Amino acid sequence: MGSGESSERCEPYRARVDRWRTSASVLDEVRRSPGLTRVELATRLNLSSATTTETVARLRESGWLCEDRAPISGRGRPTTCLRPAPDGPRVLALDLRHEDWRLAVAGLDGVPTVLCSGRRGDDLTEQLRRAIGAAAPAAPGTNDSFVASTGTNESFVPNGSGGRPPLALGLAVPAPLSDDVFVRATELDWAPIAADLVAGPDHPEIPVLPGNDATLAGLAEARTGAAVGAGTALSLTVEVGIGGTLLLDGRPQLGAHGAAGEFGHLPFGDPAIPCACGAWGCWAPELDGRALARHLGVDPPADPRTFATEILDRADAGDEAALAAVARVAAALGRGVAGLVNAHDPEVVVLGGLAPRLRGPAFDEAYERGLMAFRRADPTPVLDGVHGDDAPLDGAVALALDDVTSAEGLARAIG
Amino acid sequence: MGSGESSERCEPYRARVDRWRTSASVLDEVRRSPGLTRVELATRLNLSSATTTETVARLRESGWLCEDRAPISGRGRPTTCLRPAPDGPRVLALDLRHEDWRLAVAGLDGVPTVLCSGRRGDDLTEQLRRAIGAAAPAAPGTNDSFVASTGTNESFVPNGSGGRPPLALGLAVPAPLSDDVFVRATELDWAPIAADLVAGPDHPEIPVLPGNDATLAGLAEARTGAAVGAGTALSLTVEVGIGGTLLLDGRPQLGAHGAAGEFGHLPFGDPAIPCACGAWGCWAPELDGRALARHLGVDPPADPRTFATEILDRADAGDEAALAAVARVAAALGRGVAGLVNAHDPEVVVLGGLAPRLRGPAFDEAYERGLMAFRRADPTPVLDGVHGDDAPLDGAVALALDDVTSAEGLARAIG
DNA sequence: CGCTTTTCCTCGCCATCCGAGCATAATGAG
DNA sequence: CTCATTATGCTCGGATGGCGAGGAAAAGCG
């Protein structure tokens, strides 16, 4: 071990990453507002004209950005608009749901194209590995040998990845995560999936980035949805129970084990009512189809999601009993949202899943009543999410793209 | 407006700040673990030996760091230990409380020395300006002309700032903040204070950084207390009501208007009980002296803080009625803490103010009962804060030092 | 056709961070 | 005491990023 041999330092980390720091922020800005001009970019990031030239040229040559002429307005040399390159790097996104799954590919524009989907079967892991193997060919260009191997419940759209191997896989899972392991492993035996997907005989090793579906839904809204530009945003999704995430500068708060965002298990409810999670008085059982069933005096439904949509439909049709039950649930939602606004002071609250359908006078009244008085003059806006059922998939894309377009990711991919 | 004149860009921001980025992280690391060796520093930050030499030399010459010989262990050239320079830059910290105030000065080690204090009077702003003027002389070295101008209720310790003008003022206020304005302006007419303190006839302009006292208490615990090193930490302080903060990598989550951390106004309580804040069913009224009074069946106390300590003393002495009342409050605390752990997945929870005295079987039982089942195998530790009543002051110091030792702050002060 | 306006590009400068080699200061074996 | 060993600090030249200045380019306007 001579003196020149660096003992512990594995990499010239700082120089390698610093080199791409500015490129990463440029890419970030272009992803955030595609089509912005070079001049606008430079002023936003406080870059000199020289640096802009240098950075944009490098990203263009690497095939990450493309430029086209901006519409001319007035005098002066025309500038160019910057966009993610349409044939640039790609990522995969996998949306696992209770009953089915979807695999999509997306470019830097963040718009996913669904490649294949299937219903959840016993051989789920095998299904997914086949799908990923088809989408992420081990050697570039070999995915022409793609055969529409439609199994029992699967459907494929060939050749979505455009020949370049994807750089990462975002993974949305409908369960709490803790240290990248699914918590309700009894219910959804997906614990080993993330590990199994990292590499397989069919495809090269790519980073797999798992995230809770409600967390990723919030991420999607923060990047391209109702919470764009918010420094602090709160996203809440009602499906079975309620999930969500607190977003700070567009980044979800993940917690020590990645299990943050379980707002449904704040004790906003009746302390005498037990929750499936094992705690008492949780908010979640007051909000979904099970709560509606309780208010209607019927047995707990097997599928709370479907039951809830039925009741909401009946309420929309004017059914008095359904309206009363929905109002009680809406009030519970509004009361809790107000408390979270008090606690976290978000710029905006975004509702997803069934929550938008719960809004109405009962929600509004409970929301205002639950706010601290000084907030009522200018109450935090509560908006409906714009991503709908695609939110977790769109969020998985964003998660993967964030990894790929970070300074570290660029250093990995280009430098 | 020639072509060379940069139109909007006011500063060569990037180069100016990048220059100090590494210095800032070095300073951060040394503040976090004073006395660490150069080698340890280099491995932690992934710096080459050359860069370490360069950066440390610059910080030493600027008077921010000092080196002394490390205790030798084994062969090899002995290394040095890095510490904040004892005669380095200083900051001021002002702790405003309901009844009194304290002004302190601190070096980079973050240990405050109280310079003066006083009871809150009608001329508070004038008191504070005099005190700050004495501590932050307009011209360096002129504070020898200090006269112990002990007014009615003030006491001074002269010459704490050591001749160098302080670089910033951290300000702890016992009220919710929103956009740097105190919310309960009716109760505590301190709204104009922050603005007034920025500059005055007696002292030069220095940045004033206000923060809520409970937020700053959490900051202190995250930096040098019970939450050191936690990626996600939750700090809760019971005084009158309950305040707190969610800390991410040691930085408090502030919210859109800086009003985050009002966990006391989450609806963990009885929805029929109104809170002074204007909402209903808040957690706060279940936790402090007013809750104890309610459980004991006596009138609401004028000073809930003092009343609570009396009841806690009686409970410690074995008074049955007091014990029962405390147990109910402790259960309310434990239940809410568990919910917050479910929602935010912190690495550690730190309790301050009266909260440590509330802990006991009732708290523990409610805490465990409120946790999601999967958390019970390895419950998030709940620790008592180590800063005690000094926590807000210590946090104000940390807030000011963070500003001063950031890359921007270094560029301002040195570059 | 030239002038104005706005933007882009090239060049030299200075900064950081790096690797390599050498210098330095301790231990410990003989 | 001397010298090999070991761990660390320092110096130097090189690579690279960001900047300012000046000139070039591309449009409109008269």
Short mmCIF file of C-alpha atoms in Angstrom, two decimals, chain B residues 288-308 310-311 314:
data_model
loop_
_atom_site.label_atom_id
_atom_site.label_comp_id
_atom_site.label_asym_id
_atom_site.label_seq_id
_atom_site.Cartn_x
_atom_site.Cartn_y
_atom_site.Cartn_z
CA ASP B 288 -51.11 21.10 29.13
CA GLY B 289 -52.11 22.63 32.44
CA ARG B 290 -55.59 23.44 31.16
CA ALA B 291 -56.21 19.74 30.51
CA LEU B 292 -54.98 18.85 33.98
CA ALA B 293 -57.33 21.43 35.46
CA ARG B 294 -60.24 20.00 33.49
CA HIS B 295 -59.50 16.48 34.66
CA LEU B 296 -59.20 17.74 38.25
CA GLY B 297 -62.46 19.64 37.95
CA VAL B 298 -61.01 23.06 38.74
CA ASP B 299 -61.15 26.34 36.85
CA PRO B 300 -58.75 26.91 33.94
CA PRO B 301 -55.52 28.33 35.35
CA ALA B 302 -54.24 31.74 34.33
CA ASP B 303 -50.74 30.36 33.87
CA PRO B 304 -51.06 26.77 32.57
CA ARG B 305 -47.31 26.23 32.67
CA THR B 306 -46.93 26.93 36.37
CA PHE B 307 -50.13 25.10 37.19
CA ALA B 308 -48.91 22.03 35.32
CA GLU B 310 -47.54 22.13 40.49
CA ILE B 311 -49.75 19.20 39.53
CA ARG B 314 -48.14 16.69 43.48
#
